[in-house]
Coordinates of C-alpha atoms in Angstrom, one line a residue:
X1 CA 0.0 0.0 0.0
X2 CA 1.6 3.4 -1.0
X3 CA 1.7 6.0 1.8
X4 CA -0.5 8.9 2.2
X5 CA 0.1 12.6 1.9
X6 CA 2.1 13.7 5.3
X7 CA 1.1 17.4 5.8
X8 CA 2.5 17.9 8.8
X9 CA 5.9 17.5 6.6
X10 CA 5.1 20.8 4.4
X11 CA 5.9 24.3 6.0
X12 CA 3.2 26.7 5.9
X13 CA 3.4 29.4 3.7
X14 CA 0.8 31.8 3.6
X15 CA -0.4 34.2 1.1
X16 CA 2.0 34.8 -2.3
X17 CA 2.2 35.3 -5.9
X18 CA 3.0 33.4 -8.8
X19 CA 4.5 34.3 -11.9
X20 CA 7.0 34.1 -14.7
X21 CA 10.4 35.1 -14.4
X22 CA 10.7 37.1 -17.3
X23 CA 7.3 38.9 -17.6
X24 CA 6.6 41.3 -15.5
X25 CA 9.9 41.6 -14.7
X26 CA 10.3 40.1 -10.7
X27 CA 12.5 42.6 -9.3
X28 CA 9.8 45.2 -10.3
X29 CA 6.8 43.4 -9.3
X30 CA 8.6 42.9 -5.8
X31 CA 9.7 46.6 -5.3
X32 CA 6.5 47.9 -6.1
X33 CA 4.7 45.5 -4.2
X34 CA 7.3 46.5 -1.3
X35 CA 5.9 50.0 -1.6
X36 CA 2.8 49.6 -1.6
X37 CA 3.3 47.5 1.9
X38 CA 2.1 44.2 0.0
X39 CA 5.1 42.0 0.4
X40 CA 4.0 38.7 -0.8
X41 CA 4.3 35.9 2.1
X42 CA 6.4 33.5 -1.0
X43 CA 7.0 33.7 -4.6
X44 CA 6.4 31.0 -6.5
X45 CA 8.0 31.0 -10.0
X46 CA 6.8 28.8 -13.4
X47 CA 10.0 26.5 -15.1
X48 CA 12.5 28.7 -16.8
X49 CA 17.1 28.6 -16.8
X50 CA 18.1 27.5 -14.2
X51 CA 20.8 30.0 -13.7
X52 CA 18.0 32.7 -14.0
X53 CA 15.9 30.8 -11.5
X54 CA 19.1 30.9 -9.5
X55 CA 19.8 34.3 -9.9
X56 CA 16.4 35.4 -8.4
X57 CA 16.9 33.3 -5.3
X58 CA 19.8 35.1 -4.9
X59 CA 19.6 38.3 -5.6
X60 CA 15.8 39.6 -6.4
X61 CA 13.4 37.2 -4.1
X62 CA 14.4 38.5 -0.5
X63 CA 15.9 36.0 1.6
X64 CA 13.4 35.8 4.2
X65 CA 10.6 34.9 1.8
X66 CA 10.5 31.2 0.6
X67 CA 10.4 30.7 -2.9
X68 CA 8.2 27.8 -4.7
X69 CA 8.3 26.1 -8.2
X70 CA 5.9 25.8 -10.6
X71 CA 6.7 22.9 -13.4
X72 CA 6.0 22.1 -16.7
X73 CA 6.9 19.6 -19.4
X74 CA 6.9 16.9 -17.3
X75 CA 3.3 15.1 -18.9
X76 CA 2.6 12.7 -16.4
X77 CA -0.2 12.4 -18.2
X78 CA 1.1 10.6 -20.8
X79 CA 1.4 7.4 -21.1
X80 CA 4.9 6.8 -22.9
X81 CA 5.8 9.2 -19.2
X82 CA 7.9 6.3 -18.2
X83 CA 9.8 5.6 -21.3
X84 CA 9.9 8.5 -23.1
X85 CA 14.0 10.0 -22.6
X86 CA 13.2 13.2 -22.7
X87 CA 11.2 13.2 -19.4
X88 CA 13.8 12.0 -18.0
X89 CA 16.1 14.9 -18.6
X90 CA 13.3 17.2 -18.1
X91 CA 12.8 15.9 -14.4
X92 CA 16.5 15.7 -13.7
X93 CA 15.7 19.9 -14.7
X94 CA 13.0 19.7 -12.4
X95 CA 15.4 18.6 -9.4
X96 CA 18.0 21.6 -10.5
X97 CA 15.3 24.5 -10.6
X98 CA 13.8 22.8 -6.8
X99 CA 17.6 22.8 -5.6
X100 CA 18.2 26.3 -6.3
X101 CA 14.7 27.6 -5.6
X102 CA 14.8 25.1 -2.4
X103 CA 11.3 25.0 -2.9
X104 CA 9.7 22.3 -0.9
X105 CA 7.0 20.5 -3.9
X106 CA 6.7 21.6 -7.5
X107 CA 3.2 21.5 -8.7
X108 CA 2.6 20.8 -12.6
X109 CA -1.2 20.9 -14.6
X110 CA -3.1 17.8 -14.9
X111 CA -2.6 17.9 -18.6
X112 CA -0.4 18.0 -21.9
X113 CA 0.9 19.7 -24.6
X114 CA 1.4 16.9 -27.2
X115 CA -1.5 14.0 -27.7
X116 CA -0.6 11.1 -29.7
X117 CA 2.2 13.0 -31.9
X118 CA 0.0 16.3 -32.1
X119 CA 1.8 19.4 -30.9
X120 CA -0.5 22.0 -28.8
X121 CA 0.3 25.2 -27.3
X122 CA -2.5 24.9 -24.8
X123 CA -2.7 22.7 -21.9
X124 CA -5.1 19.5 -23.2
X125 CA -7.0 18.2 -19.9
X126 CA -7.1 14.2 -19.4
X127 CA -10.1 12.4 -20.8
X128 CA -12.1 11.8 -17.0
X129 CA -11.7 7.9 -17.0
X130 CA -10.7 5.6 -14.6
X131 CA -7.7 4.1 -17.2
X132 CA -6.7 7.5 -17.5
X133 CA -6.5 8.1 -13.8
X134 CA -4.7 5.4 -13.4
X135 CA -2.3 5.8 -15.5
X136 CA -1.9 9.4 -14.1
X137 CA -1.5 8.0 -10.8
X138 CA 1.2 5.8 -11.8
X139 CA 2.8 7.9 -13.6
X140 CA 2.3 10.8 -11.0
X141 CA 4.2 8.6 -8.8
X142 CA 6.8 7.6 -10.6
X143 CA 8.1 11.1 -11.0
X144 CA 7.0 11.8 -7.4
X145 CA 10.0 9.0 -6.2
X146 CA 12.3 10.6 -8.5
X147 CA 12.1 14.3 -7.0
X148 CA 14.6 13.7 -4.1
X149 CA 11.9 14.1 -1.2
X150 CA 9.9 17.0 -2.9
X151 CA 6.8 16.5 -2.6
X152 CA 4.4 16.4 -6.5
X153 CA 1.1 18.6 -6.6
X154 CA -1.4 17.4 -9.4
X155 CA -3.5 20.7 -10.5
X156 CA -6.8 20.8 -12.0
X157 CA -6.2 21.5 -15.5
X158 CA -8.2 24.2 -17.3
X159 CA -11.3 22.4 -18.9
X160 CA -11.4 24.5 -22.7
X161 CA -15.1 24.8 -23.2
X162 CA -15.4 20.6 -23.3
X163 CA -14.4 17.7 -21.1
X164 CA -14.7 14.4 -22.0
X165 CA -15.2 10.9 -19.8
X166 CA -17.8 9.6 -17.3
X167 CA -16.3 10.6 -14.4
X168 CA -17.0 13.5 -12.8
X169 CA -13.8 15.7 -12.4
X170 CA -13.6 15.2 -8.3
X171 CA -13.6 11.9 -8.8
X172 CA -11.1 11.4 -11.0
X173 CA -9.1 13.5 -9.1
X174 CA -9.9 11.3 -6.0
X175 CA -9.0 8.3 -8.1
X176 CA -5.5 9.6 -8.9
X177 CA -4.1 10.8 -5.3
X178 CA -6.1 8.4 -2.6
X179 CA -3.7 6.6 -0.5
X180 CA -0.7 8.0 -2.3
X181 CA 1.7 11.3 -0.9
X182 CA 0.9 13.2 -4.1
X183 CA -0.6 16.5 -3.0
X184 CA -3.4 18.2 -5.3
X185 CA -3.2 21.8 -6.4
X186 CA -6.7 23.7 -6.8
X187 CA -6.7 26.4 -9.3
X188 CA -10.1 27.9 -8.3
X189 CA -10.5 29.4 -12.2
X190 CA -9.7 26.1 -13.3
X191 CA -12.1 24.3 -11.1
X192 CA -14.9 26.4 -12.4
X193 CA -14.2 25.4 -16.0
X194 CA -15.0 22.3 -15.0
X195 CA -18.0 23.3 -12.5
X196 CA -20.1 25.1 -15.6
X197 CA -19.4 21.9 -17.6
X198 CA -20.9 19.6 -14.7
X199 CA -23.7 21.9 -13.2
X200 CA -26.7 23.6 -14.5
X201 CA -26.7 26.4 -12.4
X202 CA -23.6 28.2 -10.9
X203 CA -23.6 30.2 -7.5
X204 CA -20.7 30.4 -5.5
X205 CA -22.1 28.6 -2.3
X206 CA -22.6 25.6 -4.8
X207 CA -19.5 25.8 -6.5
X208 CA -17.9 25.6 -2.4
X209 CA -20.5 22.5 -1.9
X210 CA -19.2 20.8 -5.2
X211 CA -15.4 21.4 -4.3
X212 CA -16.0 20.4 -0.7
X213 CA -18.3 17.2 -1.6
X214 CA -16.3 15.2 -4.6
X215 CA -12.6 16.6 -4.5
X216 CA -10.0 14.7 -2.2
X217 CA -9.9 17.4 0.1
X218 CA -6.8 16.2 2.4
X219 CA -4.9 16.5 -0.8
X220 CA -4.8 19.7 -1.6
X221 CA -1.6 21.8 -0.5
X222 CA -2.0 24.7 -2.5
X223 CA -4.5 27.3 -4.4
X224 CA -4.0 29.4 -7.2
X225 CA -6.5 32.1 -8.2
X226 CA -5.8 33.6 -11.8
X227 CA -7.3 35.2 -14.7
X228 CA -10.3 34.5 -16.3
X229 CA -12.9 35.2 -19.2
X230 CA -16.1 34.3 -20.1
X231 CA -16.9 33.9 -23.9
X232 CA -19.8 35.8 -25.0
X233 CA -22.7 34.1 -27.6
X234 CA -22.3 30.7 -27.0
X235 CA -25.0 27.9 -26.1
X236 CA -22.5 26.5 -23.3
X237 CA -20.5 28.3 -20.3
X238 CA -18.4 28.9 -22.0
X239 CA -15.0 30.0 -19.7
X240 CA -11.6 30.8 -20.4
X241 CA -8.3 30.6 -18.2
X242 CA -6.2 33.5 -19.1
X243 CA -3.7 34.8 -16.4
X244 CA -3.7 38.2 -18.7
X245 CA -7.6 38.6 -17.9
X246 CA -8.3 40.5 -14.2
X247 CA -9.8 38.3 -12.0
X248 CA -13.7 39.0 -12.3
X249 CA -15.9 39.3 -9.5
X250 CA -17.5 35.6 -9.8
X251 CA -13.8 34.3 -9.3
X252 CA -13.2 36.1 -6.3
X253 CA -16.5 35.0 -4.7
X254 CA -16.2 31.4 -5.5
X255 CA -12.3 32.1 -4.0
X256 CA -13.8 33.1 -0.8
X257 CA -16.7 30.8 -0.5
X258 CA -14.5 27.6 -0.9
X259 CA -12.4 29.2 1.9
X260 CA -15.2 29.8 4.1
X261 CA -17.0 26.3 3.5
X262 CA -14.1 23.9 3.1
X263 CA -12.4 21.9 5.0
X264 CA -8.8 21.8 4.3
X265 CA -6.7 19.9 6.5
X266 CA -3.6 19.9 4.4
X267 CA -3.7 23.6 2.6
X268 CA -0.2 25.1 3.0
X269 CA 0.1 27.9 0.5
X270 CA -2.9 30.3 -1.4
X271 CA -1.3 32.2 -4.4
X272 CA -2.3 34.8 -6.8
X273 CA -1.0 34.1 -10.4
X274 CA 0.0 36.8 -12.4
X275 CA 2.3 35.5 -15.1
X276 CA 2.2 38.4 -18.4
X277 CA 0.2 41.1 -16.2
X278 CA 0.5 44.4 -16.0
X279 CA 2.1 45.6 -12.9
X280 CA -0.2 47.9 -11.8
X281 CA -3.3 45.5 -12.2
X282 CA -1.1 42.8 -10.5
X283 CA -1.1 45.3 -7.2
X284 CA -4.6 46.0 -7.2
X285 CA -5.4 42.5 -7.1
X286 CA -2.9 41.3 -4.9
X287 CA -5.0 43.5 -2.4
X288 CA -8.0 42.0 -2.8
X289 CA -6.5 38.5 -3.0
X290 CA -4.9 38.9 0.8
X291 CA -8.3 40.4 2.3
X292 CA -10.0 37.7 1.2
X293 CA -7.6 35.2 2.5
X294 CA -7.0 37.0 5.7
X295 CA -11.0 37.4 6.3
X296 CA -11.5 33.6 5.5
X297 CA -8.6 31.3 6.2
X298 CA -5.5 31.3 8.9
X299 CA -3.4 28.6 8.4
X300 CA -2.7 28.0 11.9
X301 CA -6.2 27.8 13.2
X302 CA -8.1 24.3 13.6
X303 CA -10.5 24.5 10.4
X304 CA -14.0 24.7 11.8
X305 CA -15.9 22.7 9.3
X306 CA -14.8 18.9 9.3
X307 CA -14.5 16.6 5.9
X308 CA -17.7 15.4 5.1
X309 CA -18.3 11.6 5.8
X310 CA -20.8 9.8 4.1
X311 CA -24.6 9.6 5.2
X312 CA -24.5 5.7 6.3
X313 CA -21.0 4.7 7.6
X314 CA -20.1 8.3 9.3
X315 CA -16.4 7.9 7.5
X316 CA -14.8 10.5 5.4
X317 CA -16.2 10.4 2.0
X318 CA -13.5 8.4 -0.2
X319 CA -13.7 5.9 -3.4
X320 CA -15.4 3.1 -2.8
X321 CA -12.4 0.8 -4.9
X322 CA -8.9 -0.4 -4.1
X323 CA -6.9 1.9 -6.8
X324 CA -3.4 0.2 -6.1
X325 CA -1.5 -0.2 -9.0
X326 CA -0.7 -4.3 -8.5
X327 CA -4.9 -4.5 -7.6
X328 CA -5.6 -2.1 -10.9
X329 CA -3.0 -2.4 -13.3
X330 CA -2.8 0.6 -15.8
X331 CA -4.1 0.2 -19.1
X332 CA -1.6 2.0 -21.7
X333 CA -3.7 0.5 -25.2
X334 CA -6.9 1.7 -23.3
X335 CA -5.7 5.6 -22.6
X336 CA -4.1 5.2 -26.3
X337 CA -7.2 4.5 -27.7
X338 CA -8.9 7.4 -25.9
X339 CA -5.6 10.1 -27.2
X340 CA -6.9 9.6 -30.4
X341 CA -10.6 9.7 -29.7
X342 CA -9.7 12.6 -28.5
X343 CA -8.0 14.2 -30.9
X344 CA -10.6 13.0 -33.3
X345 CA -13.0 14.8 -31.2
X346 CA -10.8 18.6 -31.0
X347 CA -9.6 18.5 -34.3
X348 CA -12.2 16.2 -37.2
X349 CA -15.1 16.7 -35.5
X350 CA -16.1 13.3 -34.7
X351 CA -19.0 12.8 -31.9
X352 CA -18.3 10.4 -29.4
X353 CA -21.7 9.4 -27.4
X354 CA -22.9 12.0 -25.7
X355 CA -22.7 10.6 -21.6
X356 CA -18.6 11.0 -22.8
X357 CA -18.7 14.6 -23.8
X358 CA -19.6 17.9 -21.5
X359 CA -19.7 21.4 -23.3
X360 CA -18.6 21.9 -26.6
X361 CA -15.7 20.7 -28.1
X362 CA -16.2 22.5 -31.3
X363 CA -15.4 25.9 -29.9
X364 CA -12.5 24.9 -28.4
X365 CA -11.9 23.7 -32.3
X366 CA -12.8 27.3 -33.5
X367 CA -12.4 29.8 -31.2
X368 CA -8.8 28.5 -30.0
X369 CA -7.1 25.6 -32.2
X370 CA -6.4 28.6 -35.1
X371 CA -6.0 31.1 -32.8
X372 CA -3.5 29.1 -31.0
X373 CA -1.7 28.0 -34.1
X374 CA -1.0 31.4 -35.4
X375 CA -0.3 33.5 -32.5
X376 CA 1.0 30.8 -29.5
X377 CA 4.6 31.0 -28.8
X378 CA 4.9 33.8 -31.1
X379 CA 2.5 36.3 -33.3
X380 CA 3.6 33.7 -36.8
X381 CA 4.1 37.5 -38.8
X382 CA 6.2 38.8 -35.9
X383 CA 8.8 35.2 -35.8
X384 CA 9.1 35.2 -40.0
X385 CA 8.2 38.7 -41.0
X386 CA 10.2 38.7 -44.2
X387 CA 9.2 35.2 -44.9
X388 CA 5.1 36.0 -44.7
X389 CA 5.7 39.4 -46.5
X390 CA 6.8 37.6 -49.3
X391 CA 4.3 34.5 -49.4
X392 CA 1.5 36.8 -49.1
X393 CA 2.5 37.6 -52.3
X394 CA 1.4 34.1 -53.4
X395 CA -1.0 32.7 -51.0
X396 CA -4.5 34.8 -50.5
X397 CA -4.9 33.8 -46.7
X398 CA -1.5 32.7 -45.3
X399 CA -2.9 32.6 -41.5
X400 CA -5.8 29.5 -43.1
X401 CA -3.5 28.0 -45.1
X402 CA -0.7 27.7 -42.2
X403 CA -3.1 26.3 -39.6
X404 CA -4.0 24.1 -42.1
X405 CA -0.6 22.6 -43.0
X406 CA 0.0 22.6 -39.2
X407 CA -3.1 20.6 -38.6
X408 CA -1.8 17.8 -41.1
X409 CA 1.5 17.6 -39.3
X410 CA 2.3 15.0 -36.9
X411 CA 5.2 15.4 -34.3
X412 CA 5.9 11.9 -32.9
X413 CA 9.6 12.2 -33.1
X414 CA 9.9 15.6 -31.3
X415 CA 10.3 16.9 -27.9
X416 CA 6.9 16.5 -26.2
X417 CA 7.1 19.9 -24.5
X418 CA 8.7 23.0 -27.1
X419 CA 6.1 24.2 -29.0
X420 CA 8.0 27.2 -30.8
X421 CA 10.3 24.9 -32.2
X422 CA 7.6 22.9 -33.8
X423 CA 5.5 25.8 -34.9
X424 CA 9.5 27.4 -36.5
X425 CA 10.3 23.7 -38.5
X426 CA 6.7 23.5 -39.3
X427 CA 7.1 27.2 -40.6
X428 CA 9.9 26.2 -42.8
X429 CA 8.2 22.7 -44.1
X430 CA 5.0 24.8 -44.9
X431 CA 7.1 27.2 -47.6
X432 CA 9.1 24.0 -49.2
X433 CA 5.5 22.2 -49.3
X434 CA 4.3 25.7 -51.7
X435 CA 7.5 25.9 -53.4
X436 CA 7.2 22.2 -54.1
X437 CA 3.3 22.5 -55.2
X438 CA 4.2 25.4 -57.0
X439 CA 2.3 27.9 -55.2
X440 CA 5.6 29.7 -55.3
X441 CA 7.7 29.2 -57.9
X442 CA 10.5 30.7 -60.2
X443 CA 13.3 33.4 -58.4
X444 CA 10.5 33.8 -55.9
X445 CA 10.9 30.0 -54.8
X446 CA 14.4 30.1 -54.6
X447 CA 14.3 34.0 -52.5
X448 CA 11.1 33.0 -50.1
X449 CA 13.4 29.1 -49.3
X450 CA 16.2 30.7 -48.3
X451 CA 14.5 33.6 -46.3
X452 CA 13.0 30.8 -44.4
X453 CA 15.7 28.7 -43.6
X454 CA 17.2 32.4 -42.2
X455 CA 14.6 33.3 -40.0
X456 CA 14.0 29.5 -38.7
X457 CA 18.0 29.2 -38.3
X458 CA 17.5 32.3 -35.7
X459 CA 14.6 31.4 -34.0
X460 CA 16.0 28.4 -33.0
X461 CA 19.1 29.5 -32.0
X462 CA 18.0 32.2 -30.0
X463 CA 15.0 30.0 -28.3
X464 CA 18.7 27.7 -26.8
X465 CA 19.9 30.6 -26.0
X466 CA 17.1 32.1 -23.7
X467 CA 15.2 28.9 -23.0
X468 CA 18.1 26.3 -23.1
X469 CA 18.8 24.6 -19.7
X470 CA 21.3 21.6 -20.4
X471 CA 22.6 19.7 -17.8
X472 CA 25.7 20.6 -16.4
X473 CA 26.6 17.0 -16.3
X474 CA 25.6 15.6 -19.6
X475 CA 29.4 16.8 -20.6
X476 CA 30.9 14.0 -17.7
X477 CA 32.5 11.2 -18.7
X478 CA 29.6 8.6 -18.9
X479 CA 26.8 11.4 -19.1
X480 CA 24.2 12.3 -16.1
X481 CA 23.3 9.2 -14.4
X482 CA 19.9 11.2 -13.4
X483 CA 19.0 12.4 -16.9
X484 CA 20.2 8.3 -18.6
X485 CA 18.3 6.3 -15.8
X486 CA 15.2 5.0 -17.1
X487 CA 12.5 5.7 -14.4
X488 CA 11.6 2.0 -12.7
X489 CA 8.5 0.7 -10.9
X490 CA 5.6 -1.6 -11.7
X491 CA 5.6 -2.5 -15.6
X492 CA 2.6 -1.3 -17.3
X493 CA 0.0 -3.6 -18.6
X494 CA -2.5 -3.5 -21.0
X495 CA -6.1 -5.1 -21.0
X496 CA -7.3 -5.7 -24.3
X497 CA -10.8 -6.2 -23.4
X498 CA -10.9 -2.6 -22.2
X499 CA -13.6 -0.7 -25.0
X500 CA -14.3 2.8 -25.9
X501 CA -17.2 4.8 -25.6
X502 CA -18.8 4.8 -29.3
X503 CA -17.9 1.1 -30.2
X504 CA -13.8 1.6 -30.3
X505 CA -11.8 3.2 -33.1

């Protein structure tokens, strides 16, 4: 039996921020959060260089205030997590940036950038099933044994207008991290993605009820409050996490309410995240944020309201089913199978049943696939100006016909996480693919081939330059012994008598 979470093995942090490390710039944000008496109780920062990350321990966070790390690129969600090589490298990165932060968990989405060989510059949330939870959990503790006694928080992924699987979302959730020492991170903005997807009608007092009724509540360490829209004209809720966005009034009262209603027996740390904000919005709400926490929740104090227990045995409310791995093996073939239903669902349009769908996944298809596409990791016109100047000269509609090639294009032998260097080679194979169907063609073809390979040649050299974090020891004499091992624990298995939801692809 795997061991449960051990709060009392957490410090208590309080009230703090998180953000990016490059935008707005931290020493800024903490100097004029200093003088406007808002010093933030810890900092939590998202994955960047190490020796940045270093550098603000150092010399921008204060010394006296902890410092936190949020991950990424580490898809536990996936299941080729255990052999894929490039998660191990990225978790022996992981260890570097919680070394030098000395941050004492790293919490990392519930979700993915990269389905089945598709690249995606938004996070993709797990299909709610219990294969796919338990290959999570598996997964989730895999990396947990390789973070050197740092503790793993699984966070509620943003829920893009759809969600698909029977399960409702606490339950899976429940599924993943009961009985194990995972912690759970609950992004309140996040949560209520999935709330409007579940629920008929939203009040804050029921969105606290839903949180404090089917979510593993002894889980969760940590809450994140962020930005958020709502999508106008649509026949669904129809909300959308954007750290950008202020934080609207129906986020701060759910915030408050699941403070005021919850039990939380192992919450450690409440931050605001304000990743890409503008400064002076970030102080505004950064005031509000600490009067609501400081009116609704001291960390120190014995919670009034107990866990709820269930109506006939009196004993806190918990899955019914024994969700060891050697009792439940994971099914890889199974959560295969669902990737692609997936991805048949976001991107052709095909209609699973509808018990296995919430919400609807065609405007996550058109409002943010394209969107996504052109403008993610960089504004496409803004990374290859000369090289869309001069195809414009050709093509009509460069932005359709991009998104389009893009959408054709599988990735299976890249780097699950960088995006920008997909969308740059794709970039480059999209102009030989005109030249070669003779879209372009003549002096043209030969000019708009070699402006390409110029501006792809940079982009990539200056994305290792700002973003490149190799290890220090992949240079040794017999390479990085963290970054070679192969992760180990129980094999995965597959059931081949597992089905799919609309009679199996």
């Amino acid at each position: 039996m795997t061991s449960s979470l051990n709060p009392d093995s957490l410090p208590c942090l309080g009230t703090g921020l998180s953000t990016d490390l490059y935008f707005p710039p931290l020493d800024d944000l903490l100097n004029t959060l200093a003088k406007n008496a808002l010093q933030p109780d810890f900092v939590e920062v998202f994955r960047g260089r190490t020796v940045d990350l270093k550098h603000a321990r150092e010399h921008i966070v204060p010394p006296a205030i902890p410092m936190t790390y949020h991950g990424d690129a580490l898809w536990y969600t996936d299941p080729a997590f255990e052999h894929h090589p490039a998660y191990r490298r990225e978790t022996c990165r992981a260890n570097r940036h919680l070394d030098v932060t000395g941050s004492p968990w790293m919490i990392h989405e519930c979700a993915r950038k990269a389905v089945s060989g598709r690249t995606f510059g938004y996070y993709v949330p797990p299909v709610l099933e219990p294969s796919v939870a338990r290959i999570i959990r598996q997964n989730g503790l895999l990396l947990s044994s390789r973070l050197e006694g740092r503790t793993l928080l699984i966070e509620i992924p943003p829920f893009p207008f759809f969600s698909m699987g029977q399960l409702p979302c606490g339950e899976f959730f429940r599924q993943i991290l009961e009985q194990t020492p995972l912690g759970m991170g609950l992004d309140i903005g996040h949560a209520l993605t999935a709330f409007c997807l579940e629920q008929p009608i939203f009040s804050p007092a029921r969105f606290a009820e839903w949180i404090r009724n089917t979510f593993p509540l002894e889980h969760i360490v940590e809450i994140h409050v962020g930005g958020l829209l709502s999508l106008q004209g649509t026949s669904h809720p129809a909300l959308w996490d954007d750290h950008r966005a202020p934080v609207p009034s129906v986020l701060w009262e759910s915030f408050d309410a699941v403070l005021a209603t919850c039990p939380l027996p192992s919450l450690k740390a409440v931050a605001l995240e304000v990743d890409n904000k503008e400064i002076p919005s970030i102080v505004s709400e950064f005031r509000t944020f600490r009067e609501i926490v400081r009116r609704s929740w001291s960390p120190h104090r014995e919670r009034r309201n107990p866990l709820p227990e269930d109506d006939k045995t009196g004993q806190v409310i918990s899955s019914r089913k024994d969700l060891s791995p050697e009792r439940q093996p994971a099914d890889v073939s199974a959560v295969e199978s669902l990737d692609l239903l997936l991805l048949e669902t976001l991107l052709d349009g095909k209609s699973p049943a509808p018990e296995w769908t919430r919400g609807d996944p065609a405007l996550y298809r058109e409002r943010i696939y394209t969107d996504e596409i052109w403008e993610f990791g960089g504004h496409l016109p803004d990374l290859f100006p000369r090289t869309i100047h001069l195809v414009s000269r050709f093509i009509a509609d460069p932005r359709t016909d991009f998104v389009s090639f893009f959408h054709r294009v599988a990735w299976t032998d890249r780097d699950p996480y960088d995006y920008l260097r997909a969308k740059t080679i794709a970039t480059r194979m999209w102009v030989e693919h005109l030249v070669q169907e003779k879209f372009i063609h003549g002096e043209a073809a030969k000019h708009v081939l070699q402006t390409v390979r110029e501006e792809a040649e940079q982009i990539l050299f200056d994305q290792d330059t700002v973003n490149g974090d190799p290890c220090p020891r992949a240079d040794n004499p017999g390479g990085c012994s963290s970054c070679d091992r192969p992760f180990t624990g129980t094999s995965l298995s597959a059931n081949p008598s597992s089905s799919l939801p609309d009679g199996g692809l």
